[in-house]
Backbone as JSON, one array per atom type, in Angstrom:
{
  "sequence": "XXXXXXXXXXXXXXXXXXXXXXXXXXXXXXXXXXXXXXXXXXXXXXXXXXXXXXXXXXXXXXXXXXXXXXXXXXXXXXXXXXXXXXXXXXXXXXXXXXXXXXXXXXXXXXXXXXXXXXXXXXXX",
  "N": [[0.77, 16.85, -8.34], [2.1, 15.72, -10.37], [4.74, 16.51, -9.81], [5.25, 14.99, -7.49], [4.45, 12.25, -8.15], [7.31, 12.24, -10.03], [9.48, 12.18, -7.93], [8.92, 9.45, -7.62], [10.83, 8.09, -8.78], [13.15, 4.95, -10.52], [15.8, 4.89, -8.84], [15.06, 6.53, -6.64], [13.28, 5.01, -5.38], [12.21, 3.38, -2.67], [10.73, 1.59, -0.27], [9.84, 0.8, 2.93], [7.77, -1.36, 5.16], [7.36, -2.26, 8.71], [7.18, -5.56, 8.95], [9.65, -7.39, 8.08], [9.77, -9.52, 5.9], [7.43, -9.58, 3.4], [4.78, -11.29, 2.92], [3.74, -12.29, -0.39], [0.75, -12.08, -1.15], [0.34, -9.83, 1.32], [2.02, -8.36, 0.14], [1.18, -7.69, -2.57], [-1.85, -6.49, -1.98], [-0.71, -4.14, -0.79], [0.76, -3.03, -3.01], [-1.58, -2.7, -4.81], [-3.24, -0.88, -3.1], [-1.47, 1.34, -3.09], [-1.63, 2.37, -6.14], [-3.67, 3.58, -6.85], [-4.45, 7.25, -7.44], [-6.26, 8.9, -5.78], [-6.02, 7.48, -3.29], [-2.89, 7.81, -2.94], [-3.33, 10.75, -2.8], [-4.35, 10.73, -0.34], [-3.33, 9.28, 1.47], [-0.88, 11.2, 1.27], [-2.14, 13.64, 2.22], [-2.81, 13.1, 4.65], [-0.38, 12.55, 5.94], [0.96, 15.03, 5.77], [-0.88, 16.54, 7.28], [-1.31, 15.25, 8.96], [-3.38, 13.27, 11.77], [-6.62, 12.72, 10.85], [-10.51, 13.32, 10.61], [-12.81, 11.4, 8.53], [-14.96, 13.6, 7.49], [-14.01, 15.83, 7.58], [-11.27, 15.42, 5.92], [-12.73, 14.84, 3.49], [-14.15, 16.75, 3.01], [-11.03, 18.75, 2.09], [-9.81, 16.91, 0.54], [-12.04, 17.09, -1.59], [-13.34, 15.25, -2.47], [-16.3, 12.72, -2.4], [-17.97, 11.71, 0.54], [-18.7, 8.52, 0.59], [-17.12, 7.46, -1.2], [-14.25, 8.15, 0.07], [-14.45, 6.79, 1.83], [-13.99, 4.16, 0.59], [-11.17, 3.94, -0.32], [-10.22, 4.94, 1.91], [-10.81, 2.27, 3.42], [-9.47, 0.5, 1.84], [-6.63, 1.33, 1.91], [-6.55, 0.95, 4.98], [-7.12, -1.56, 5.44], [-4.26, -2.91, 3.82], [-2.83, -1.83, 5.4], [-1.57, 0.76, 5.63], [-2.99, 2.97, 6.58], [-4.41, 3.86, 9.96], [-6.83, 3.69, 11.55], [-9.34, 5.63, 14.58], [-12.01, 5.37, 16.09], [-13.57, 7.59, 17.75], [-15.62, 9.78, 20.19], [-17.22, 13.29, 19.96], [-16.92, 16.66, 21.81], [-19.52, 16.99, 21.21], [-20.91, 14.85, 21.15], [-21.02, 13.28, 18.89], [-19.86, 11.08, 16.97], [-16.85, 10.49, 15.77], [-14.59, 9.35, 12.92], [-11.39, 9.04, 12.92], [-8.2, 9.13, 11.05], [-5.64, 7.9, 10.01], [-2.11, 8.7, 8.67], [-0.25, 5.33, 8.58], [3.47, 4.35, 10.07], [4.86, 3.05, 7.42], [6.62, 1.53, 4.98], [8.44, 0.2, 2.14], [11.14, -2.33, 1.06], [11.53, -2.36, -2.51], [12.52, -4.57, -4.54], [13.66, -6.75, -6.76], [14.66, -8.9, -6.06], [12.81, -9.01, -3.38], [10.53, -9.59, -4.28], [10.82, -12.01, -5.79], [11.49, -13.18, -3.27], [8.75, -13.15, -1.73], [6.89, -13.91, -4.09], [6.86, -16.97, -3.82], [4.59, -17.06, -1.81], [2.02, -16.6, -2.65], [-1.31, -16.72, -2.36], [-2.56, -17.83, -4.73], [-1.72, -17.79, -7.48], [-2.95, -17.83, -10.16], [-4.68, -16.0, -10.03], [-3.98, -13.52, -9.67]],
  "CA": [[0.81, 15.4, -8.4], [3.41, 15.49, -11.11], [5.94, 16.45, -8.94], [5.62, 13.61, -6.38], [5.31, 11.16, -9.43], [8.67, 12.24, -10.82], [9.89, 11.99, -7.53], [8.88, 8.15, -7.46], [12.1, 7.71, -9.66], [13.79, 4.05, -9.92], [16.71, 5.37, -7.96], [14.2, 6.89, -5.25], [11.85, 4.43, -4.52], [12.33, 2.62, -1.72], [9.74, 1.21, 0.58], [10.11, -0.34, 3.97], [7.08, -2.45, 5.84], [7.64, -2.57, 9.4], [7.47, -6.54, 8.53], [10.48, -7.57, 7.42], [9.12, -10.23, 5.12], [6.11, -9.42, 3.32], [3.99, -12.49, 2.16], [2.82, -12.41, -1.59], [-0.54, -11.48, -0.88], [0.44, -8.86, 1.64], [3.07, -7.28, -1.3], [0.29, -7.49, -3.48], [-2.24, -5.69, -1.44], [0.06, -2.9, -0.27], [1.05, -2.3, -4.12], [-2.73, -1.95, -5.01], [-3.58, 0.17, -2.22], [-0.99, 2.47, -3.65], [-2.02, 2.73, -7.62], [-4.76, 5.06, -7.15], [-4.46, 8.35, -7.33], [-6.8, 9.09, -4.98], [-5.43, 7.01, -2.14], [-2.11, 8.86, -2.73], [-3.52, 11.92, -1.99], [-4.79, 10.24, 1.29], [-1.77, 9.07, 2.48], [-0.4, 12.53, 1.27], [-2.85, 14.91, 3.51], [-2.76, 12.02, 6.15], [1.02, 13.07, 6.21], [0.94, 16.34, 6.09], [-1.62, 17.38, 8.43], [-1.83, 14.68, 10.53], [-4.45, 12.29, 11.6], [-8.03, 13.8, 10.57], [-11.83, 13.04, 10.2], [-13.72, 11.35, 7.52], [-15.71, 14.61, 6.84], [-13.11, 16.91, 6.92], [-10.9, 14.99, 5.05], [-13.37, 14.83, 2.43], [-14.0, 18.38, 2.24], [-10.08, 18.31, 1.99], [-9.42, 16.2, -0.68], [-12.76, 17.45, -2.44], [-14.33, 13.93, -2.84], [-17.43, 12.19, -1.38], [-17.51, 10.82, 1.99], [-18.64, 6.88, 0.63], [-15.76, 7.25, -2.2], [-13.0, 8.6, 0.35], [-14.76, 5.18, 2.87], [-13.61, 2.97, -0.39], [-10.37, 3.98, -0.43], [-9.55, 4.56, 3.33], [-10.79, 0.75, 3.7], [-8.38, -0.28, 1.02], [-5.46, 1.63, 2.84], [-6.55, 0.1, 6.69], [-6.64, -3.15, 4.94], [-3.19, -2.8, 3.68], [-1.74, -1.22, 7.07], [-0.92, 2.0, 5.11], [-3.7, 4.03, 7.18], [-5.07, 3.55, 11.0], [-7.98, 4.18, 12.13], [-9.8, 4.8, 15.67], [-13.06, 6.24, 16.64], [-13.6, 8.75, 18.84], [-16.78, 11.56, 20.64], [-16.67, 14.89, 19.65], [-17.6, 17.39, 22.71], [-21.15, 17.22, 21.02], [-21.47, 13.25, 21.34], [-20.87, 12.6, 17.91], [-18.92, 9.84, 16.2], [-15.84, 10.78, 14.56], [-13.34, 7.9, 12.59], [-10.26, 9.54, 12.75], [-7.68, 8.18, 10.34], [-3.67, 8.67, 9.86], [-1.33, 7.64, 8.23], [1.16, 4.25, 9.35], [4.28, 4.45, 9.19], [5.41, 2.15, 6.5], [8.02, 1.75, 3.79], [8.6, -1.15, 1.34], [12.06, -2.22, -0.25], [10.36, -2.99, -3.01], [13.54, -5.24, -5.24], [13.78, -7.64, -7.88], [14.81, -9.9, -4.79], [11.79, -8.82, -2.49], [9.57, -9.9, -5.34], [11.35, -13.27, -5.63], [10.8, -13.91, -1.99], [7.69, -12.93, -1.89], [6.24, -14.74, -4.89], [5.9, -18.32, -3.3], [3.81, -17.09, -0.5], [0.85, -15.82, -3.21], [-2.27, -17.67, -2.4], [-3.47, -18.52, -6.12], [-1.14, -16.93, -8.85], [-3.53, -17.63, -11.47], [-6.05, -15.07, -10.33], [-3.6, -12.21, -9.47]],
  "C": [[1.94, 14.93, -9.31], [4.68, 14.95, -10.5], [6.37, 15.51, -8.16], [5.86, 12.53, -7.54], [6.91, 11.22, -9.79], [9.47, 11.83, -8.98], [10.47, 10.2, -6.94], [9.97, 7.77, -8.64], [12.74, 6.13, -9.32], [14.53, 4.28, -8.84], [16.23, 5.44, -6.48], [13.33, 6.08, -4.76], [12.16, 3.39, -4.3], [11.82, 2.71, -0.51], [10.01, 0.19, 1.55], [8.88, -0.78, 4.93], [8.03, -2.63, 7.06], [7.77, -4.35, 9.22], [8.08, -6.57, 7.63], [10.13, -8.39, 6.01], [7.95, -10.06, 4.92], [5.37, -10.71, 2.54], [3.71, -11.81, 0.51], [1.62, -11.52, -1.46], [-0.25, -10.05, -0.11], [1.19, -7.36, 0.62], [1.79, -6.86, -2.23], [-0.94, -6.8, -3.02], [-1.83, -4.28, -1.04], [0.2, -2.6, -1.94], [-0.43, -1.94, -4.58], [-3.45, -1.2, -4.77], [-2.95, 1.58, -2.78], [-1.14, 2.55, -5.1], [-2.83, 3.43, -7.62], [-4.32, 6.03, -6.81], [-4.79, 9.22, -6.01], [-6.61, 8.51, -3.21], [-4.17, 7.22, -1.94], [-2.34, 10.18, -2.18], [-3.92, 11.21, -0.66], [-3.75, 10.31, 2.14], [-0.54, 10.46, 2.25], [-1.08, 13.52, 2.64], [-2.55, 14.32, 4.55], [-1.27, 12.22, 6.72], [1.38, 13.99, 6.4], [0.51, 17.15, 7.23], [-1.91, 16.39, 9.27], [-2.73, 13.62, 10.04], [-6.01, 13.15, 10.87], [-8.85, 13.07, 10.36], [-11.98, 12.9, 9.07], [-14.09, 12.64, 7.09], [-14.49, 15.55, 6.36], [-12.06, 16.35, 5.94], [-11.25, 14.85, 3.5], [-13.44, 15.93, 1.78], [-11.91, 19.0, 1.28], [-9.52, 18.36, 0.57], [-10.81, 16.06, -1.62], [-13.2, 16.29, -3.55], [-15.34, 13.55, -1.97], [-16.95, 11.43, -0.06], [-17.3, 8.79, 1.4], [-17.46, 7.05, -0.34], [-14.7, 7.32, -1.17], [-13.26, 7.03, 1.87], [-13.84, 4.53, 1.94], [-12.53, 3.01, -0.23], [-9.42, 4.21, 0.81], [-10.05, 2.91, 3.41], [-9.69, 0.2, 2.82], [-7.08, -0.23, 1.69], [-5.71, 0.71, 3.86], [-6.0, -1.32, 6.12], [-5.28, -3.65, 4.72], [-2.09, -2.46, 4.79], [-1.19, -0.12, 6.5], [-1.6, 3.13, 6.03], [-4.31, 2.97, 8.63], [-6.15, 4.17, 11.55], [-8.77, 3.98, 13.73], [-11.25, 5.83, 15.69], [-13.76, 6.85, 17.61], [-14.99, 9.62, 19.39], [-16.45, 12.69, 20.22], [-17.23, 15.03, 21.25], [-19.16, 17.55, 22.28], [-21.8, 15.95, 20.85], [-21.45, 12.87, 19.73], [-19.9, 11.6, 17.09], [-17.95, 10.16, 15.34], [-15.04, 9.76, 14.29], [-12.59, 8.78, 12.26], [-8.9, 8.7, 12.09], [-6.12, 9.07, 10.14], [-2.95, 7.5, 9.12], [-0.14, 6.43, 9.19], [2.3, 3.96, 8.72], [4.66, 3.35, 8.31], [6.45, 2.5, 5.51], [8.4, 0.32, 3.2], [10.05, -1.33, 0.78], [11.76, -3.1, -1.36], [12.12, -3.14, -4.61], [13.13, -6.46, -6.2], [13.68, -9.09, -6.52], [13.84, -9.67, -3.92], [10.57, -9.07, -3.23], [9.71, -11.54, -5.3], [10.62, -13.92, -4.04], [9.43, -13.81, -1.58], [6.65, -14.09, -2.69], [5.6, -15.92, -4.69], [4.66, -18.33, -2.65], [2.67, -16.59, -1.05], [-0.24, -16.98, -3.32], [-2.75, -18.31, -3.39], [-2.92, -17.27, -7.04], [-1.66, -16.95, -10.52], [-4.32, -16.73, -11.6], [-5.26, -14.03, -9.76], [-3.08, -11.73, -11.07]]
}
């Protein structure tokens, strides 16, 4: 986890949002989605290996199923992760989840424009 941190270097980090313009609120959702730890690794395995199941995912990333719910809903919400749900061959219900692609350029100036469009800047 280090390693990717250091890799998030000023220099290196640059994020692009299929929407060109991201509203306030949407900027501000997408950056909170990504501060946990734990929803890094998500969108890590979710990259690595693909789309994958709730369960196995869990086993995985060696957290609970309702904890690894909390934090895939935060992603969907954000548009960082997609989700669809699917049958197994044994009739059971799988939510299969992946990552989307995204990318932010996340600027002094993409902050600026942004800013007006924040529903109520007293409670962010």
């Amino acid at each position: 986890m280090q390693i990717f941190l250091a890799l998030l270097s000023p220099v290196r980090y640059s994020l692009h949002m299929k929407s060109k313009n991201l509203t306030g609120d949407q900027l501000l959702a997408t950056l909170s989605a990504l501060s946990n730890p734990h929803r890094l690794r998500v969108i890590a395995a979710l990259s690595a290996g693909g789309r994958n199941y709730v369960s196995q995912l869990a086993r995985e990333l060696n957290i609970s199923r309702p904890l690894l719910h909390l934090h895939l809903q935060k992603l969907e919400e954000a548009g960082l992760v997609t989700s669809q749900m699917e049958l197994s061959e044994d009739g059971k219900a799988l939510n299969f989840f992946e990552a989307a692609p995204f990318a932010i350029n996340l600027t002094p100036a993409t902050i600026a424009e942004a800013e007006p469009t924040l529903s109520n800047t007293n409670d962010k």
